[in-house]
Short mmCIF file of C-alpha atoms in Angstrom, two decimals:
data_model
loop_
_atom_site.label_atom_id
_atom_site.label_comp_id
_atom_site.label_asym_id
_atom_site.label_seq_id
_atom_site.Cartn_x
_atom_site.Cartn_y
_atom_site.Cartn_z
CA UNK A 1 9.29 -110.21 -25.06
CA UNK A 2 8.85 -107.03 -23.05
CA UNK A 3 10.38 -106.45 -19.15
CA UNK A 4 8.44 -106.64 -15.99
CA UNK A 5 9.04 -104.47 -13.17
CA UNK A 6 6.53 -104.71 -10.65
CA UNK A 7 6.75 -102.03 -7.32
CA UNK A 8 5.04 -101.99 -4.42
CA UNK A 9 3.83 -98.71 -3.54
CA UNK A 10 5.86 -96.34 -1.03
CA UNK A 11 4.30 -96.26 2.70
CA UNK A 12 1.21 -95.01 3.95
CA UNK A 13 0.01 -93.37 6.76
CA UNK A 14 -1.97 -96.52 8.03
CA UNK A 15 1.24 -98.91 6.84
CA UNK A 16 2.65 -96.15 9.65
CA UNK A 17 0.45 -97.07 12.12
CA UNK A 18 0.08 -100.89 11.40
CA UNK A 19 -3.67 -100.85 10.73
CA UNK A 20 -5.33 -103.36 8.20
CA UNK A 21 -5.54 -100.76 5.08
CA UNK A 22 -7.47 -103.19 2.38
CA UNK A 23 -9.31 -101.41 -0.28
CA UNK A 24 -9.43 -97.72 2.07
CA UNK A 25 -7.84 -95.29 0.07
CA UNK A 26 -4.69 -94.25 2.56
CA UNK A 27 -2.05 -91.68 0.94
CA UNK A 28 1.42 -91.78 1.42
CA UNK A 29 3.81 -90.74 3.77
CA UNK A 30 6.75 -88.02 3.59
CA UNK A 31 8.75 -91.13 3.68
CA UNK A 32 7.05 -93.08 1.41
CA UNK A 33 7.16 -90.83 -1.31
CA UNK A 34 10.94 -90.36 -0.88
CA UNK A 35 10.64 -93.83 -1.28
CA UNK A 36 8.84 -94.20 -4.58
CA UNK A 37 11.18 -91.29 -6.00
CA UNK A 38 14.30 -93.47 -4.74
CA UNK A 39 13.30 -96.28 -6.90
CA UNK A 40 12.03 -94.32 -9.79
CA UNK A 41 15.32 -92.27 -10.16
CA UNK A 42 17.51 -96.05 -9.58
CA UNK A 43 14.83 -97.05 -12.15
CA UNK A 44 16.22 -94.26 -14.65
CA UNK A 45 20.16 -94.84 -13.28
CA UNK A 46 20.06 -98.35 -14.58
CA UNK A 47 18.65 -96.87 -18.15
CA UNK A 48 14.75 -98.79 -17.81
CA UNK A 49 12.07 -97.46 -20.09
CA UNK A 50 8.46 -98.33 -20.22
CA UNK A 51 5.74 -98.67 -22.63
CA UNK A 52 2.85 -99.04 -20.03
CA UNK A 53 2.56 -98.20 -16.48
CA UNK A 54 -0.27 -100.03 -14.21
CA UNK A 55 -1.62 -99.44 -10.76
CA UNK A 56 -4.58 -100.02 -8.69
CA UNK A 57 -7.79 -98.35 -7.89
CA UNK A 58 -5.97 -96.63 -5.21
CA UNK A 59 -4.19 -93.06 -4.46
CA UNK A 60 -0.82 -95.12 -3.30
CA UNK A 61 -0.38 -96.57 -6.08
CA UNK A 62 -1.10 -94.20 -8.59
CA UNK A 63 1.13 -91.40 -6.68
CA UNK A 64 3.86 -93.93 -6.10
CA UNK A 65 3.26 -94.55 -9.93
CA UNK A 66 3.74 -90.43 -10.74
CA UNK A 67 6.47 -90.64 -8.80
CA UNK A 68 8.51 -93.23 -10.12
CA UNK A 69 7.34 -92.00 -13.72
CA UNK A 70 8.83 -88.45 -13.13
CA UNK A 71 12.03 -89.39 -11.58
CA UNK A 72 12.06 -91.44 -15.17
CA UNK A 73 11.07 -88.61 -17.00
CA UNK A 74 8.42 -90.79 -18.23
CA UNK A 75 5.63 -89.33 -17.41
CA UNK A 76 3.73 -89.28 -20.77
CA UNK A 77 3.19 -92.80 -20.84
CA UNK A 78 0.28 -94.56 -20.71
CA UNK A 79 -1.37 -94.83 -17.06
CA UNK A 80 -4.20 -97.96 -16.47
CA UNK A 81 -5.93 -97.82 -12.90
CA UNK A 82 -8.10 -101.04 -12.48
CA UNK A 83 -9.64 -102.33 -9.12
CA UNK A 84 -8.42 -105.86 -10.09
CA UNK A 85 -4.63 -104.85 -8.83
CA UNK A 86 -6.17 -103.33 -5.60
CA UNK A 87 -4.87 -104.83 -2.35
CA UNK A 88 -6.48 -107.98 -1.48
CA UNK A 89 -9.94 -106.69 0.76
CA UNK A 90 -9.40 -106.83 5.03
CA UNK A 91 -13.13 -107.00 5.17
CA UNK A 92 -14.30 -106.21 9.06
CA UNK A 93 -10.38 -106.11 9.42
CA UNK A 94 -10.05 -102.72 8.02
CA UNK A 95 -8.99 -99.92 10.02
CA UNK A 96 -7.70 -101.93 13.13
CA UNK A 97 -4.57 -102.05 14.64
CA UNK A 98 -2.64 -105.16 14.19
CA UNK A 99 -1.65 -105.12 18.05
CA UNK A 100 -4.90 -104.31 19.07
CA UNK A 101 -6.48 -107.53 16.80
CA UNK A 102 -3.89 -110.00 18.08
CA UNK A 103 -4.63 -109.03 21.63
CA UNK A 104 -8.48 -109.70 20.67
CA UNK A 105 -7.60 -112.82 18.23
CA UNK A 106 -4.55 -114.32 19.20
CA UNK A 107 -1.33 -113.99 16.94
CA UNK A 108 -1.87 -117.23 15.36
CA UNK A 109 -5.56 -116.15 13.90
CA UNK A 110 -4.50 -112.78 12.82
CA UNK A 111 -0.62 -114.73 11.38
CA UNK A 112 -3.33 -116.85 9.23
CA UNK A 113 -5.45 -113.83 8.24
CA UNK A 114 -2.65 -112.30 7.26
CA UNK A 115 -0.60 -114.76 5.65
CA UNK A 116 -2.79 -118.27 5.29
CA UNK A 117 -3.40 -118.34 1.37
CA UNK A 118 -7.22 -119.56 1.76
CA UNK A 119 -7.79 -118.12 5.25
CA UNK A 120 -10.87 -114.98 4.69
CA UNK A 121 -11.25 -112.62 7.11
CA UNK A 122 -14.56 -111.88 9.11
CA UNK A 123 -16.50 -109.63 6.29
CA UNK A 124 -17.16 -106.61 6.36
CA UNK A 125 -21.07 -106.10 6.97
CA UNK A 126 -22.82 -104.97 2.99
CA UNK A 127 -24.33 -102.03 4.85
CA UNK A 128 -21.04 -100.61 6.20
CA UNK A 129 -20.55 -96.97 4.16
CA UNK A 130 -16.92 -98.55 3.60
CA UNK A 131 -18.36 -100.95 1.03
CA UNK A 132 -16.99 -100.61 -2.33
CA UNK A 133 -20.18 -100.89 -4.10
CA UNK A 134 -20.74 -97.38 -2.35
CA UNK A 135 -17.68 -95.72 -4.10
CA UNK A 136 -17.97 -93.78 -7.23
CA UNK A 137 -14.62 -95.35 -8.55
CA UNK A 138 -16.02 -98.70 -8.36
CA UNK A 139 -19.43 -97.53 -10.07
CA UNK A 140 -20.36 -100.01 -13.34
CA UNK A 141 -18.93 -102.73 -11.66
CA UNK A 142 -21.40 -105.58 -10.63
CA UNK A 143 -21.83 -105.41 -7.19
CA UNK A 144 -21.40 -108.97 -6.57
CA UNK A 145 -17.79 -109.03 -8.00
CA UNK A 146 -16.08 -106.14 -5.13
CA UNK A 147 -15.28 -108.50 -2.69
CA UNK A 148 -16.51 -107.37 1.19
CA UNK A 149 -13.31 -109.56 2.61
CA UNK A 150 -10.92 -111.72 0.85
CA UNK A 151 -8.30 -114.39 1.24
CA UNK A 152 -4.89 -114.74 -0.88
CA UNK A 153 -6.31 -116.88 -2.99
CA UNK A 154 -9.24 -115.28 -3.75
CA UNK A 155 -6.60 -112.38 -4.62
CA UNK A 156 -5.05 -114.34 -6.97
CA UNK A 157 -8.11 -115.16 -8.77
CA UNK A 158 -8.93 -111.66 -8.93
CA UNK A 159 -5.36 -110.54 -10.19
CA UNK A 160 -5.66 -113.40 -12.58
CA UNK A 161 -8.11 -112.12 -14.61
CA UNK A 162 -6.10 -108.53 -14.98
CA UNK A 163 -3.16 -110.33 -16.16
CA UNK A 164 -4.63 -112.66 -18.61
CA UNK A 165 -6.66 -109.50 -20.18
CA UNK A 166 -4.27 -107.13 -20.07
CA UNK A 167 -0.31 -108.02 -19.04
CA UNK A 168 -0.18 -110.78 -20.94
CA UNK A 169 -1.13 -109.23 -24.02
CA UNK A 170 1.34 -106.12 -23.32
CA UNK A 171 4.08 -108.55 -22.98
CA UNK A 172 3.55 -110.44 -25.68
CA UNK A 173 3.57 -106.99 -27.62
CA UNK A 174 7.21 -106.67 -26.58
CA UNK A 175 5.86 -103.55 -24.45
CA UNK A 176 8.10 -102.89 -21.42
CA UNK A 177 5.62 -103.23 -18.57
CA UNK A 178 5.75 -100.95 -14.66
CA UNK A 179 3.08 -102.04 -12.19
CA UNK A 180 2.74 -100.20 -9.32
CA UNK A 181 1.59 -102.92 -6.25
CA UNK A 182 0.53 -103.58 -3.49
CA UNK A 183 1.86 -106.22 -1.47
CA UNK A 184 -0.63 -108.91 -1.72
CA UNK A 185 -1.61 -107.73 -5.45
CA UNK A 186 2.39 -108.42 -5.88
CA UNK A 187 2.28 -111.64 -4.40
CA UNK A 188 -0.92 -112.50 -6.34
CA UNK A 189 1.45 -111.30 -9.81
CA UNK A 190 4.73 -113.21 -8.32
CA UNK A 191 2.71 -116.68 -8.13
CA UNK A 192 1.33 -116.51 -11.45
CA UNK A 193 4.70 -115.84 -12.48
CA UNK A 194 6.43 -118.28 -10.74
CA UNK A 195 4.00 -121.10 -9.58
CA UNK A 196 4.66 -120.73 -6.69
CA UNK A 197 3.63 -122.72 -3.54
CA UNK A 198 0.64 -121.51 -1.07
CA UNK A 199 3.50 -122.13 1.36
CA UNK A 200 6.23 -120.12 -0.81
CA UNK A 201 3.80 -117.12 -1.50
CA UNK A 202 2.49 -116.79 2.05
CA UNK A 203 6.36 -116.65 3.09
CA UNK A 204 6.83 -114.09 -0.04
CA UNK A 205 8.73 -110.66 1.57
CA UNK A 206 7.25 -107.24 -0.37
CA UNK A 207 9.48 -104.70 1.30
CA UNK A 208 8.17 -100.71 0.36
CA UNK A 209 9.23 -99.17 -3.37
CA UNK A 210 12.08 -102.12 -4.19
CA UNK A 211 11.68 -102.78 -7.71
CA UNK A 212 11.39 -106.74 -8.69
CA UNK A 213 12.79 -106.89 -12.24
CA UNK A 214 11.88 -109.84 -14.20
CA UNK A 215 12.75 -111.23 -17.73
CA UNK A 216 10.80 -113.34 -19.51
CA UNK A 217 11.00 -115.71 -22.36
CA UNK A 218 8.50 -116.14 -25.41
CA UNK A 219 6.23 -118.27 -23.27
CA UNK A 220 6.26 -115.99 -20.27
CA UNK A 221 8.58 -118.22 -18.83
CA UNK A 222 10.76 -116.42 -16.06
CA UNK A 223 13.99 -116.49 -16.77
CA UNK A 224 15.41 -114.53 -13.71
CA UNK A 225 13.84 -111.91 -11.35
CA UNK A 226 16.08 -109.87 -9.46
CA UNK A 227 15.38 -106.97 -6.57
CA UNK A 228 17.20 -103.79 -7.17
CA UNK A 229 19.12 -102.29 -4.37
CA UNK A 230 17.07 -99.46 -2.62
CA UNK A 231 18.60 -97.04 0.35
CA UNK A 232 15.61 -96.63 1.75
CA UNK A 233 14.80 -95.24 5.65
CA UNK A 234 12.22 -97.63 6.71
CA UNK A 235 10.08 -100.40 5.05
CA UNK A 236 6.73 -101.17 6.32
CA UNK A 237 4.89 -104.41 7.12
CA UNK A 238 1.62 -105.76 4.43
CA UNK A 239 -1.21 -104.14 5.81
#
């Protein structure tokens, strides 16, 4: 059975800033790439190699991906981009501060938004220009699949499909598997690992570009999952 590393992505600009970043396609930081080189070249120190490298729809994944990957000397491998591993959707969320929507909310409406596993945010509107159905990467996709807002269990449902049609598979190929996440596309990946609780997954931590390492048995039962030490500067919060 093939390895499992899955990374969240190194910080953005709007991780920076606390905003709600969703689907919007936010680039890294100077420190987040230092990040995502950090824990591709502790990646390559502790001898990993990969078959199959995964990331979202989204630039911070997919750099944070070429990062890692050339720290590895790895970059030749095979590269998937699908919108089911995008970060779950912020709907009418996006773009605003988190300070800012707790003084409008209250923290215990945004704490649910943020972290309640079946609590959807307000939508955004199907005629805002930020819809997804707008974007050329999401072109060929039915419309009524991209999600306008979504809740951590809608997430999951979304990531479930991904790693039924494709991870499984991989793993069960013996194919040494690097996804490059987001943090509520990781916790969608670490419950259908784990079975985990709503409760246990909304209190799940996904700290900036610290690879979780997990081996698996023949069933894709987890036999251990372990965070590798990172040195890095700052981590930012799930935005």
């Amino acid at each position: 059975m093939g390895n499992l590393v899955i990374v969240r992505h190194g910080e953005s600009q709007w991780n920076r800033e606390n905003r709600f970043t969703g689907w919007t396609d936010i680039d890294l930081t100077a420190n987040g790439i230092q990040q995502a080189r950090n824990a591709g070249r502790a990646l390559a120190e502790a001898g990993f190699r990969f078959d199959l490298a995964l990331t979202s729809m989204l630039k911070r994944t997919i750099r944070s991906q070429w990062l890692m990957l050339d720290e590895m000397d790895a970059m030749y491998i095979p590269i998937i981009s699908h919108w089911r591993l995008n970060e779950r959707h912020y709907g009418a969320l996006t773009g605003q501060n988190r300070a800012e929507t707790i003084a409008r909310f209250g923290e215990e409406q945004v704490w649910k938004w943020r972290r309640g596993f079946d609590s959807q945010p307000p939508l955004m509107d199907a005629d805002d220009p930020r819809a997804p159905w707008r974007e050329p990467r999401y072109q060929g996709i039915p419309r009524d699949s991209l999600p306008l807002g979504e809740s951590l269990k809608e997430t999951v449902e979304r990531v479930r499909v991904f790693w039924d049609e494709v991870i499984v598979p991989a793993l069960k190929q013996d194919k040494n598997v690097i996804i490059s996440s987001h943090g509520n596309s990781q916790r969608a990946l670490v419950k259908l690992l784990e079975d985990m609780s709503e409760e246990e997954v909304a209190r799940f931590d996904v700290p900036n570009s610290v690879p979780l390492v997990y081996k698996l048995d023949t069933g894709l039962r987890v036999l251990s999952r372990s965070s590798m030490s990172i040195p890095h500067p700052e981590v930012s919060a799930i935005l």
